[in-house]
mmCIF file of N, CA and C in Angstrom:
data_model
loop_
_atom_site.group_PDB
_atom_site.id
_atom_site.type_symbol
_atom_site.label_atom_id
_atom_site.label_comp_id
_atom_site.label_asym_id
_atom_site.label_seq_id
_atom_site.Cartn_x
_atom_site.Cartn_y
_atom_site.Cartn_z
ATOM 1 N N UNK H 1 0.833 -1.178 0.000
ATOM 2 C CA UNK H 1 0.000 0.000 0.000
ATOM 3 C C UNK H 1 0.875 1.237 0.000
ATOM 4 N N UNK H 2 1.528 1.458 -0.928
ATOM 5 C CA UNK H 2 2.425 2.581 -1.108
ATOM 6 C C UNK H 2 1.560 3.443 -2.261
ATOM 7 N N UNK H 3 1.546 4.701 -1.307
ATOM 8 C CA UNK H 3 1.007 6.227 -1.795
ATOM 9 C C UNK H 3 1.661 7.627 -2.050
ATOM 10 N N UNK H 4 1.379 8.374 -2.891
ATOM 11 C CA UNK H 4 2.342 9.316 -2.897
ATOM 12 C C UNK H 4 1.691 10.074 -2.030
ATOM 13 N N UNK H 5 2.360 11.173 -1.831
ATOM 14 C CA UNK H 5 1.810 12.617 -0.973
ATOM 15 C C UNK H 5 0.778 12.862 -1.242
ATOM 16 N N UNK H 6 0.854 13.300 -2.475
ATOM 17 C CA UNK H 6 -0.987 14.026 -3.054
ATOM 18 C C UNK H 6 -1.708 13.090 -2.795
ATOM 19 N N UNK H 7 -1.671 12.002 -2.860
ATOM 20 C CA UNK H 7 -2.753 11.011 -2.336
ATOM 21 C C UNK H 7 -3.614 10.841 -0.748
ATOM 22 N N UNK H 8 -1.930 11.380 -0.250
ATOM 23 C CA UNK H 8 -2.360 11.047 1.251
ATOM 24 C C UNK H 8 -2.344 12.422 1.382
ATOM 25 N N UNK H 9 -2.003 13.479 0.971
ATOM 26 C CA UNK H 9 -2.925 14.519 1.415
ATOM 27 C C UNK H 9 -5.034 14.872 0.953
ATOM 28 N N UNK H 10 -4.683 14.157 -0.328
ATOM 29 C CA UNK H 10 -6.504 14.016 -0.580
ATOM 30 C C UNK H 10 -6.887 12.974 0.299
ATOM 31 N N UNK H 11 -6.186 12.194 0.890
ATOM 32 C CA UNK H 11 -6.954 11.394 1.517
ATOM 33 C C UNK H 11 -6.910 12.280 2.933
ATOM 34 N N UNK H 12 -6.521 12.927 3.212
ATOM 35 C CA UNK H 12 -6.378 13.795 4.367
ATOM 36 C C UNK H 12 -7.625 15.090 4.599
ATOM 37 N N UNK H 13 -8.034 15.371 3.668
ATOM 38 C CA UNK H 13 -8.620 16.358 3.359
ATOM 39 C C UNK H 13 -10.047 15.719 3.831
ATOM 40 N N UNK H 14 -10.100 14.196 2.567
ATOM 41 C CA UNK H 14 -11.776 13.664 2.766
ATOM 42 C C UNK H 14 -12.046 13.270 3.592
ATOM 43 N N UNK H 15 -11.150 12.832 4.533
ATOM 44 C CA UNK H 15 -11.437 11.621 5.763
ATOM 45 C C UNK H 15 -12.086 12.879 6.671
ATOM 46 N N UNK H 16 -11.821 14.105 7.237
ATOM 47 C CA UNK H 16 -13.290 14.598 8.053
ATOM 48 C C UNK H 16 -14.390 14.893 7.614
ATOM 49 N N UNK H 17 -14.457 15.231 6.178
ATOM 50 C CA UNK H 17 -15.445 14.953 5.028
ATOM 51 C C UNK H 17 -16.426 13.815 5.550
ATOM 52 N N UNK H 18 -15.956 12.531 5.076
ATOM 53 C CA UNK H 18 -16.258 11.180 5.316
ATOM 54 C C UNK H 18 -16.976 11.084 6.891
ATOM 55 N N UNK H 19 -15.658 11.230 7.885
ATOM 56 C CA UNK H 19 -15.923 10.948 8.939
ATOM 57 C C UNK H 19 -17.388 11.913 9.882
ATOM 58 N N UNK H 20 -17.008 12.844 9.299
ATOM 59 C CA UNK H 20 -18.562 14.072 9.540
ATOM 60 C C UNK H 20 -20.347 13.382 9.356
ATOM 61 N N UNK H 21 -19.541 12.972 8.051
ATOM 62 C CA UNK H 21 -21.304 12.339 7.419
ATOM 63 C C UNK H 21 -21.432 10.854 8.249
ATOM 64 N N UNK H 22 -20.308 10.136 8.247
ATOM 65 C CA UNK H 22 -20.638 9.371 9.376
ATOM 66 C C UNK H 22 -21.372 9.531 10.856
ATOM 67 N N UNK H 23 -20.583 10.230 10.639
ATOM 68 C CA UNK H 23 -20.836 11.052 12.729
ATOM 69 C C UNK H 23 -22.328 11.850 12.953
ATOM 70 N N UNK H 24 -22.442 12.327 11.303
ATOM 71 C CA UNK H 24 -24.016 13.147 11.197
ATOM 72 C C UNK H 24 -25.156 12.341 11.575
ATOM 73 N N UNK H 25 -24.925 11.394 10.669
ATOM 74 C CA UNK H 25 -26.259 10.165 10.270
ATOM 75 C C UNK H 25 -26.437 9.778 11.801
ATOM 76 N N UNK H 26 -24.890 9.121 11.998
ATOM 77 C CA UNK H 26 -25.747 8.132 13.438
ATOM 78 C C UNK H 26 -26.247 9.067 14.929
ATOM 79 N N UNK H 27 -25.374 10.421 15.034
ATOM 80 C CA UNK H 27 -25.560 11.211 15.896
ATOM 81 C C UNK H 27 -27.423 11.956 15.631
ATOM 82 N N UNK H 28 -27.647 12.314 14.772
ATOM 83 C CA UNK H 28 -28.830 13.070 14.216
ATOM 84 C C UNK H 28 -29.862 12.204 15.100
ATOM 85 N N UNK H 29 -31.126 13.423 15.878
ATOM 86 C CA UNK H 29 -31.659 13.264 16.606
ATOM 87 C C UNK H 29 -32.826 14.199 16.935
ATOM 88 N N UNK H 30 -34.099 14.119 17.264
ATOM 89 C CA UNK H 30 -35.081 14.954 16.914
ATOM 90 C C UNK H 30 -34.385 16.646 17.835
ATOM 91 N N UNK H 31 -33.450 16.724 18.775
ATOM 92 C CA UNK H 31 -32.860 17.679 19.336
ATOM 93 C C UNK H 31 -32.305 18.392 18.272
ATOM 94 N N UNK H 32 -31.361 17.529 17.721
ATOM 95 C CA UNK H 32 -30.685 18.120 17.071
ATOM 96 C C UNK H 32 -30.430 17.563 15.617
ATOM 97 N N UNK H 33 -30.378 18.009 14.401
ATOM 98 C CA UNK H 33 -30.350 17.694 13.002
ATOM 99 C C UNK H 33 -29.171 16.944 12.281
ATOM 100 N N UNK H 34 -28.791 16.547 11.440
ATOM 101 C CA UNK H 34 -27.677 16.335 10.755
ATOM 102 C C UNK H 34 -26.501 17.438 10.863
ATOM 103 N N UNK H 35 -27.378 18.321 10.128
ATOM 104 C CA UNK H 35 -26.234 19.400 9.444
ATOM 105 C C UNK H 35 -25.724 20.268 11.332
ATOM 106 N N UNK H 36 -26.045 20.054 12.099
ATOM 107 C CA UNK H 36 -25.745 20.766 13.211
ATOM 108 C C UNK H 36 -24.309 19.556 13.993
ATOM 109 N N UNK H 37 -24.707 18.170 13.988
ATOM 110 C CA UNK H 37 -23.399 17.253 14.070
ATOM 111 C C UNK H 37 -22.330 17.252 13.097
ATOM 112 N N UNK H 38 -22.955 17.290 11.474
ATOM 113 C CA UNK H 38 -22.232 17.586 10.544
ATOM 114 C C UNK H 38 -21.143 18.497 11.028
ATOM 115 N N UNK H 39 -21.615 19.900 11.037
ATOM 116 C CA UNK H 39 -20.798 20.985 11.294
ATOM 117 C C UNK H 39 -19.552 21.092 12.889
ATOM 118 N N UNK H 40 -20.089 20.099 13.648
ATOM 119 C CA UNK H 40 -19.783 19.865 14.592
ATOM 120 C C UNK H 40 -18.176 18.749 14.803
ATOM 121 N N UNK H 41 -18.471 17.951 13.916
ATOM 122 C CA UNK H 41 -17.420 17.045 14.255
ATOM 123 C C UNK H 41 -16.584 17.166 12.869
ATOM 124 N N UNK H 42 -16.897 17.935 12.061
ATOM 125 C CA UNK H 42 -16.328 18.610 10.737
ATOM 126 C C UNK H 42 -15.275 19.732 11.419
ATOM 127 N N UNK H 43 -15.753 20.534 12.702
ATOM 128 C CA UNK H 43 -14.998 21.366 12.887
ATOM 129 C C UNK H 43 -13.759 20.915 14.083
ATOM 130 N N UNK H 44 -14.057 19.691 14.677
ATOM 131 C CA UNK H 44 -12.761 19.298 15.796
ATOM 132 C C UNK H 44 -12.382 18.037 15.224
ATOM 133 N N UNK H 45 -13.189 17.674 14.333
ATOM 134 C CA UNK H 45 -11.588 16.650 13.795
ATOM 135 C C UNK H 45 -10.762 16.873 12.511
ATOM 136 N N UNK H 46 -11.020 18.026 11.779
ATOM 137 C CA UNK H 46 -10.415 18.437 10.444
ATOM 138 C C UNK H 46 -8.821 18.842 10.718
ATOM 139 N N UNK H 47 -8.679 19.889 12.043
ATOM 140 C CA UNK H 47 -7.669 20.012 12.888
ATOM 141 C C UNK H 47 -6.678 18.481 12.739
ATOM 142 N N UNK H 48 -7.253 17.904 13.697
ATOM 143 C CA UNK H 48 -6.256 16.619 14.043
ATOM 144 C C UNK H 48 -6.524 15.832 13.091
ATOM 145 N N UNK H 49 -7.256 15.668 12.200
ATOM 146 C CA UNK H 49 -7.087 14.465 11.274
ATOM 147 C C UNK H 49 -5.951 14.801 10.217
ATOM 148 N N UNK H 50 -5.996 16.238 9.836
ATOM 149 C CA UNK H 50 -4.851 16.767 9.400
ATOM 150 C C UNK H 50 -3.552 16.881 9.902
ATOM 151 N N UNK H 51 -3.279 17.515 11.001
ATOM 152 C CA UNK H 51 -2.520 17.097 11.592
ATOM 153 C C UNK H 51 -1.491 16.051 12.452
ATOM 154 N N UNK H 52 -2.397 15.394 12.903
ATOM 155 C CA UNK H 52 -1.987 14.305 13.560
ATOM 156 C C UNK H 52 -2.002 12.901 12.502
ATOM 157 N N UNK H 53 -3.166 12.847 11.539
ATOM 158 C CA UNK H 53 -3.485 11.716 10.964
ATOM 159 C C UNK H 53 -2.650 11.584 9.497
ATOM 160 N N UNK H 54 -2.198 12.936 8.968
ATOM 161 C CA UNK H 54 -1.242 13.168 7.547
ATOM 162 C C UNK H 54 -0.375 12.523 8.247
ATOM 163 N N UNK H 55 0.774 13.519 9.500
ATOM 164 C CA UNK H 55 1.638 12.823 9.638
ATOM 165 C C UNK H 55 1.896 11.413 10.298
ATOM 166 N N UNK H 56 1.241 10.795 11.075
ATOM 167 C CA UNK H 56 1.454 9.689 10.742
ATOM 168 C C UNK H 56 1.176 8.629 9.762
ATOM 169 N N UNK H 57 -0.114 9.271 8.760
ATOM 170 C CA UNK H 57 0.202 8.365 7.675
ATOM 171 C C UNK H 57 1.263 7.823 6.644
ATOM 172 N N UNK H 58 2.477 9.370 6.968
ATOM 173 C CA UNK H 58 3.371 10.066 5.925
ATOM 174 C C UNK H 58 4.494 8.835 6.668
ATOM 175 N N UNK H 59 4.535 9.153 8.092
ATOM 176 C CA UNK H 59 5.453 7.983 8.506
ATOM 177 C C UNK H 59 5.096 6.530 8.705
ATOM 178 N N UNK H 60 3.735 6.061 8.883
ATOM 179 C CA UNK H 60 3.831 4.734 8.540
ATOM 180 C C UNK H 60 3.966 4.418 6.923
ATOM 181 N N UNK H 61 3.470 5.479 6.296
ATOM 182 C CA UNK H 61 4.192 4.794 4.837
ATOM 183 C C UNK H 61 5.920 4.394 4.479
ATOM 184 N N UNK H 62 6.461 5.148 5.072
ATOM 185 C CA UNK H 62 7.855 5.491 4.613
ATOM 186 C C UNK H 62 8.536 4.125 5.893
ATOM 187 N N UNK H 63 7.508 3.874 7.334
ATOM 188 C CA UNK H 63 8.226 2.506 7.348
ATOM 189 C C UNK H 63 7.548 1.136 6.995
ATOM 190 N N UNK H 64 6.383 1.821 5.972
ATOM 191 C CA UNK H 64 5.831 0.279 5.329
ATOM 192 C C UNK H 64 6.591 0.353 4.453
ATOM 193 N N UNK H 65 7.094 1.034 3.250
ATOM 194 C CA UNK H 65 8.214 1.014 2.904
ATOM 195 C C UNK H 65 9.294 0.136 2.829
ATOM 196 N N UNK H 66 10.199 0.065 3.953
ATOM 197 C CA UNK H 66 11.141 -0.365 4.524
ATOM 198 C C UNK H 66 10.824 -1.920 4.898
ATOM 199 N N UNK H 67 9.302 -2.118 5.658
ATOM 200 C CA UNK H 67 8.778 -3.806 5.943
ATOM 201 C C UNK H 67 9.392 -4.217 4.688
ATOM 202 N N UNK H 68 8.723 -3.867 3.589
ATOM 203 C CA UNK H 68 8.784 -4.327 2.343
ATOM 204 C C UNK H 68 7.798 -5.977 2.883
ATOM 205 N N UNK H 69 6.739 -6.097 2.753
ATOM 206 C CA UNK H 69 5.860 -7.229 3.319
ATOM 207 C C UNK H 69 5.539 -8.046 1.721
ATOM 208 N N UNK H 70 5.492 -9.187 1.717
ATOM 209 C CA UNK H 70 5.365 -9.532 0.398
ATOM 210 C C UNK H 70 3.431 -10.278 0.294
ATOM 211 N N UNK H 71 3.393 -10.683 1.739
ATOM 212 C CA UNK H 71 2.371 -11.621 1.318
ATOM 213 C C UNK H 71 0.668 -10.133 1.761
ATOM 214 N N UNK H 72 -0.269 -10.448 1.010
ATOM 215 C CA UNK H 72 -1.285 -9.316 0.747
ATOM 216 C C UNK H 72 -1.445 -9.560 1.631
ATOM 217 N N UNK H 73 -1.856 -10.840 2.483
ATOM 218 C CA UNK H 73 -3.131 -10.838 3.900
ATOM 219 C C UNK H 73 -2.314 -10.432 4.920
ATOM 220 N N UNK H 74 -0.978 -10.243 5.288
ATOM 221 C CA UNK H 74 -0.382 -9.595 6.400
ATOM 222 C C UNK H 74 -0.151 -8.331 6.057
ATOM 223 N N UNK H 75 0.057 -7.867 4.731
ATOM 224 C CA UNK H 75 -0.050 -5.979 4.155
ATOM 225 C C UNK H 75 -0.994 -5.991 5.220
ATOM 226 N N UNK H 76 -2.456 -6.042 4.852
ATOM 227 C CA UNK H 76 -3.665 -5.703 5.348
ATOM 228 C C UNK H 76 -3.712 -5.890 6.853
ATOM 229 N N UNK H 77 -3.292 -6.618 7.186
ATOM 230 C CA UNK H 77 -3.342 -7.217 9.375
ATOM 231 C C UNK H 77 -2.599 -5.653 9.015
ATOM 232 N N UNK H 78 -1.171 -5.756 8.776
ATOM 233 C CA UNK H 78 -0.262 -5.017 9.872
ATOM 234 C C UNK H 78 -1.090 -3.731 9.153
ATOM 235 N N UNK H 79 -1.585 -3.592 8.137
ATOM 236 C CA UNK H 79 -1.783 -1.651 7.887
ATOM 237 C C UNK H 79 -2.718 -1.387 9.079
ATOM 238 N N UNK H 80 -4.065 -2.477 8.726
ATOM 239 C CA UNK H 80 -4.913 -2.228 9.852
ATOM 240 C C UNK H 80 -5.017 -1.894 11.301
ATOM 241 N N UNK H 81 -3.547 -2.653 11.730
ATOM 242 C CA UNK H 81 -3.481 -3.022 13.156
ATOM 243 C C UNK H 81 -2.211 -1.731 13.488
ATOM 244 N N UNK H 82 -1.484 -1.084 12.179
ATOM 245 C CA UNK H 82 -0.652 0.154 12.165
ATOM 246 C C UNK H 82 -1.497 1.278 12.612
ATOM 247 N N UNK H 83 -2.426 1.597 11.628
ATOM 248 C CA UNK H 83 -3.493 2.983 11.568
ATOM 249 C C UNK H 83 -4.615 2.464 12.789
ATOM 250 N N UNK H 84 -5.368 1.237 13.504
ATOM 251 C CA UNK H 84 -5.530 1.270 14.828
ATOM 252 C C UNK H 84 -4.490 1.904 16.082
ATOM 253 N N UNK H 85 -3.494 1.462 15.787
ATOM 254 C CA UNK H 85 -2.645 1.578 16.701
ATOM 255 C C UNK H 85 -2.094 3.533 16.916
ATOM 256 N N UNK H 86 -1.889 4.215 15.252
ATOM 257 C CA UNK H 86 -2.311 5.317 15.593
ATOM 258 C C UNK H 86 -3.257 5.937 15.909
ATOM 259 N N UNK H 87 -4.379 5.796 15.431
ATOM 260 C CA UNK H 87 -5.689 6.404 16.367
ATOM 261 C C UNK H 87 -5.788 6.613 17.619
ATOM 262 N N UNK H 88 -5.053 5.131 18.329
ATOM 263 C CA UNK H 88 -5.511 5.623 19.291
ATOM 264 C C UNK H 88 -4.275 6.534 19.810
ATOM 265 N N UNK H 89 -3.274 6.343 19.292
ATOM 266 C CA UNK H 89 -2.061 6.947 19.936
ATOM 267 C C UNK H 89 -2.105 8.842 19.209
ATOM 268 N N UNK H 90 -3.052 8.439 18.544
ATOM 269 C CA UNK H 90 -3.529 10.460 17.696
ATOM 270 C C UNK H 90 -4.563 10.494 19.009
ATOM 271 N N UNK H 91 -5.590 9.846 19.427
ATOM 272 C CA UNK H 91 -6.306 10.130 20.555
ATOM 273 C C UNK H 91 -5.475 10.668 21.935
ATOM 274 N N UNK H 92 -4.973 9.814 22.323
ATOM 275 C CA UNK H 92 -3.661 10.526 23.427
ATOM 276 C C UNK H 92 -3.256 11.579 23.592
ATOM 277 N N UNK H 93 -2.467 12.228 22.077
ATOM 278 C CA UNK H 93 -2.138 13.105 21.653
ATOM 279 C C UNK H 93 -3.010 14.606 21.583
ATOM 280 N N UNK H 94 -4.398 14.500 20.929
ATOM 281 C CA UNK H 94 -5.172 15.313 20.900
ATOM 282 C C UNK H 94 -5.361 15.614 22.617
ATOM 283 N N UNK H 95 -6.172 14.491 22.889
ATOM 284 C CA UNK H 95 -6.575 14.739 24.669
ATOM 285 C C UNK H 95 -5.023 15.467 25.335
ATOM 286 N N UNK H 96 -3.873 15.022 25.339
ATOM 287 C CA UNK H 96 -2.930 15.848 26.329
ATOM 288 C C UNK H 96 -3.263 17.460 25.574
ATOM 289 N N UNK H 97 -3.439 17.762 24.242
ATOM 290 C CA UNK H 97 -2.855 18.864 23.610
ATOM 291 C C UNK H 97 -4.124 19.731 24.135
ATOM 292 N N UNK H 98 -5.386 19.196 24.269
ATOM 293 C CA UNK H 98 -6.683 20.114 24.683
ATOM 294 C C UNK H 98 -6.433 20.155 26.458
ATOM 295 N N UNK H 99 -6.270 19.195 27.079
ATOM 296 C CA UNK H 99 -6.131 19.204 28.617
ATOM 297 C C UNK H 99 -5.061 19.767 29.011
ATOM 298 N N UNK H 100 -3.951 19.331 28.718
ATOM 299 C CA UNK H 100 -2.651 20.150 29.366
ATOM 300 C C UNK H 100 -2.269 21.193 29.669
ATOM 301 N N UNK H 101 -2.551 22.288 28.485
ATOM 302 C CA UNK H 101 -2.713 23.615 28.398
ATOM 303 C C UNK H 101 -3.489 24.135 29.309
ATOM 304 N N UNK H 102 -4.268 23.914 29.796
ATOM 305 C CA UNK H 102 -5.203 24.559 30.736
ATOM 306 C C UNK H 102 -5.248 24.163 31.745
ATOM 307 N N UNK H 103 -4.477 23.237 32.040
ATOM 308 C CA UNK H 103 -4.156 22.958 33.538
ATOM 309 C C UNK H 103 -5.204 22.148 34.317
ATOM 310 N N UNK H 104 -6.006 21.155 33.339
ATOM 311 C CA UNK H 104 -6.685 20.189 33.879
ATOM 312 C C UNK H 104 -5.984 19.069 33.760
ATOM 313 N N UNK H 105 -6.165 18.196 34.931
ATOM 314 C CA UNK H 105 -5.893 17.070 35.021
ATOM 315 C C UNK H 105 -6.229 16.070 33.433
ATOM 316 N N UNK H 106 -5.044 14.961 33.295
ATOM 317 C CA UNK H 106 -4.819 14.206 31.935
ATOM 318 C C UNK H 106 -5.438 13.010 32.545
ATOM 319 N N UNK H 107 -6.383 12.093 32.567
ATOM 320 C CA UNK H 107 -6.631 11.049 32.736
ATOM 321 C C UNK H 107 -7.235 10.188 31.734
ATOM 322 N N UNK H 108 -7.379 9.134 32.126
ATOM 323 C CA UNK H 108 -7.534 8.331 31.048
ATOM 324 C C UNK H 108 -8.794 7.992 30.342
ATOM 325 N N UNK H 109 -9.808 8.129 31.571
ATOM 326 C CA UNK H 109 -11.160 8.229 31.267
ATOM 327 C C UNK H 109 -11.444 9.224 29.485
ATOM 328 N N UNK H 110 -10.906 10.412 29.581
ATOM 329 C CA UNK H 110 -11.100 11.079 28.024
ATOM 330 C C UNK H 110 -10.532 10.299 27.190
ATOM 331 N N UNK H 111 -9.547 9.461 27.078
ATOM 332 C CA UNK H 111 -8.951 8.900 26.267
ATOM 333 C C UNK H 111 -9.452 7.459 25.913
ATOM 334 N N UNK H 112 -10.202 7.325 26.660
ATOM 335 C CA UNK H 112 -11.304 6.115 26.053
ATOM 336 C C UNK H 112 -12.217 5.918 25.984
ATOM 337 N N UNK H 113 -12.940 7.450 26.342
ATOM 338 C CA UNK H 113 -14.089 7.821 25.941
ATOM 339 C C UNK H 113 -13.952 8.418 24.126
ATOM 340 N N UNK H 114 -13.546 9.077 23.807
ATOM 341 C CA UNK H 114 -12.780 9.366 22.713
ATOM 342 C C UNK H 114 -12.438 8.160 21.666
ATOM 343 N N UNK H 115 -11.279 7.261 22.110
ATOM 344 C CA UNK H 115 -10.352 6.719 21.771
ATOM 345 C C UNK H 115 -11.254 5.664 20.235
ATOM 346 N N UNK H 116 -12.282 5.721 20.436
ATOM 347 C CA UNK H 116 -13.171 4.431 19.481
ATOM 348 C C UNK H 116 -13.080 5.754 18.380
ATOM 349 N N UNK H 117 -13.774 7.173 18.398
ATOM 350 C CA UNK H 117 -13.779 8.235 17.327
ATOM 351 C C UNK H 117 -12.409 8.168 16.862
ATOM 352 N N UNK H 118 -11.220 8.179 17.606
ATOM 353 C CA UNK H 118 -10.014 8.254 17.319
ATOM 354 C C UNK H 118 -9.423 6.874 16.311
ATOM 355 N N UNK H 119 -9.782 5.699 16.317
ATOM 356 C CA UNK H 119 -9.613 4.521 15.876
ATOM 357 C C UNK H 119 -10.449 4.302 14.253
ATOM 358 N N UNK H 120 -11.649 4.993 14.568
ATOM 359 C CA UNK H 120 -12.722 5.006 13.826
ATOM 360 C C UNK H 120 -12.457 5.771 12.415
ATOM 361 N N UNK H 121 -11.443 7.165 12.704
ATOM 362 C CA UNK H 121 -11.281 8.306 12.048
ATOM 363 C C UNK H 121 -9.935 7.692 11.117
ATOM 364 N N UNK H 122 -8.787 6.655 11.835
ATOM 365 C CA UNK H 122 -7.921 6.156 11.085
ATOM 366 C C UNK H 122 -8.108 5.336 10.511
ATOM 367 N N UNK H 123 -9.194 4.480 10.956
ATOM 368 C CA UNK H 123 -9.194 3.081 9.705
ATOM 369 C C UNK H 123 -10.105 3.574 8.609
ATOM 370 N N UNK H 124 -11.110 5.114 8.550
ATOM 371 C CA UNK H 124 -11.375 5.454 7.558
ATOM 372 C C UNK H 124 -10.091 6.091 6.813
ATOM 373 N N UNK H 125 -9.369 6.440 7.013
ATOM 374 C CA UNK H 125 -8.136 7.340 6.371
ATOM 375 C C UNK H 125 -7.570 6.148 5.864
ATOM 376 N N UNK H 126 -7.497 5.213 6.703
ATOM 377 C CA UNK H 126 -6.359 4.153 5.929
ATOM 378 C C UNK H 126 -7.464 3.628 4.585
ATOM 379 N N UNK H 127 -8.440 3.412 5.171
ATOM 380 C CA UNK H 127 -9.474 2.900 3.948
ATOM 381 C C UNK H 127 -9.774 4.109 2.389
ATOM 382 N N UNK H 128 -9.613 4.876 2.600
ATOM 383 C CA UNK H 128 -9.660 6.254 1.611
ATOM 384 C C UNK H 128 -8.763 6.390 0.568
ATOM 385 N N UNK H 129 -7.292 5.834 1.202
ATOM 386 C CA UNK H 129 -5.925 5.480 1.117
ATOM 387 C C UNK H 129 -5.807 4.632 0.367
ATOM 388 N N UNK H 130 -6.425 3.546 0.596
ATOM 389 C CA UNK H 130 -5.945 2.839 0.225
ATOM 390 C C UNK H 130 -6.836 2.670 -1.148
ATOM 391 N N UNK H 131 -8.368 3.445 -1.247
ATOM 392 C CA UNK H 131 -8.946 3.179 -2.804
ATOM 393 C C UNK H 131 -8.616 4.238 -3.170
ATOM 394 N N UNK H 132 -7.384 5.633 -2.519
ATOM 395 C CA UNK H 132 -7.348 6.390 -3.790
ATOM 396 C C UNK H 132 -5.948 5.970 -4.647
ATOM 397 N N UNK H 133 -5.245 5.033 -3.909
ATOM 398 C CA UNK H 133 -4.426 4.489 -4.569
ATOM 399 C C UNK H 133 -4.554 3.443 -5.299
ATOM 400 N N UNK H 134 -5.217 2.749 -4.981
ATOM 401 C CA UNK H 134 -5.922 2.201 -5.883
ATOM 402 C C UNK H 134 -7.046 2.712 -7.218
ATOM 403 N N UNK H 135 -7.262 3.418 -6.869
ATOM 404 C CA UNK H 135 -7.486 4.592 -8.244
ATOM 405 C C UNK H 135 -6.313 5.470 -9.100
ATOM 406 N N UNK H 136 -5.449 5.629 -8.266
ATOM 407 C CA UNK H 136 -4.073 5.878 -8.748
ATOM 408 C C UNK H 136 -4.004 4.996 -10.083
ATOM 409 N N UNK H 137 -3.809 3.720 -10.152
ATOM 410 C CA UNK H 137 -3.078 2.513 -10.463
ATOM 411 C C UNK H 137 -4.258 2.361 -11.241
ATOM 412 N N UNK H 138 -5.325 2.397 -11.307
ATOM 413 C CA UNK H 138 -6.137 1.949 -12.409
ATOM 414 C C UNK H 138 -5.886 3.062 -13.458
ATOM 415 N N UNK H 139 -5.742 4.567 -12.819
ATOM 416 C CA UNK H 139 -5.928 5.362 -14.074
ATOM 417 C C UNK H 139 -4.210 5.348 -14.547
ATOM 418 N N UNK H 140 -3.287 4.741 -14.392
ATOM 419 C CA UNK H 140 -2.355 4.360 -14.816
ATOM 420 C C UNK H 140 -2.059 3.441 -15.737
ATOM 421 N N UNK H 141 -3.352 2.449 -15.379
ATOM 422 C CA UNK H 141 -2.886 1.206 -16.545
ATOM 423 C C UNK H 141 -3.650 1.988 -17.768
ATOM 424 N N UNK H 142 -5.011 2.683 -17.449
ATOM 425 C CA UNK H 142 -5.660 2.914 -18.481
ATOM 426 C C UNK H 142 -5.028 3.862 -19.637
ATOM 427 N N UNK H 143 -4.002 4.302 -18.964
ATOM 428 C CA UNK H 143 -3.193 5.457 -19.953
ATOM 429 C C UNK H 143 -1.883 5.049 -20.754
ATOM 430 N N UNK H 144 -1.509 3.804 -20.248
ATOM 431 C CA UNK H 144 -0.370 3.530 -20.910
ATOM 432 C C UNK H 144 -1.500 2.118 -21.822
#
């Protein structure tokens, strides 16, 4: 699953896109509407999905890379069980960066209350990723 930049930055871009309309549908509630969750989880995870979720996509590519993994069904375990493993470790990250600063206590309770949105938000990125590269490669064969 090797991607270039522009890829994983469009995939960077759609994944709070994606993850919004996710978060809309199932959150939406006679209180409150779509487009009001929409706007809602569009505006605190675009931040860190960009941030936190580019760059570690940028570095687990560059050491999937290096695995060099030959057989497909362990590509897929380890990407999966890679981009789980950042989520939750982008969850961590976000929670110290909102708590710390202000001088509230860091516990763990936010971080696994959270931590499923955080997991949720990378295996869509890795999944985005992985069909825009795979769209890559089709409009490649089709041109040569």
């Amino acid at each position: 699953m090797t991607s270039s930049f522009k890829t994983k930055l469009a995939t960077a871009f759609l994944t709070p896109i994606m993850f919004s309309l996710m978060a809309g549908l199932y959150f939406a509630n006679e209180t409150y509407d779509f487009s009001f969750y929409f706007m809602v989880v569009l505006i605190y995870s675009c931040l860190p999905i960009l941030l936190i979720g580019l760059s570690f996509s940028v570095a687990m590519g560059a050491l999937y890379n290096r695995l060099n993994i030959r057989s497909k069904a362990l590509q897929l375990i380890t990407v999966i069980l890679a981009y789980a493993a950042a989520g939750f470790l982008g969850t961590c990250i976000y929670c110290a960066a909102v708590t710390l600063p202000g001088g509230v206590d860091w516990n763990w309770e936010d971080v696994r209350s959270l931590s499923a949105f955080g997991i949720t938000a990378s295996l869509l990125l890795a999944t985005i990723e992985y069909m825009l590269s795979l769209l890559s490669i089709l409009k490649r064969k089709r041109g040569n």
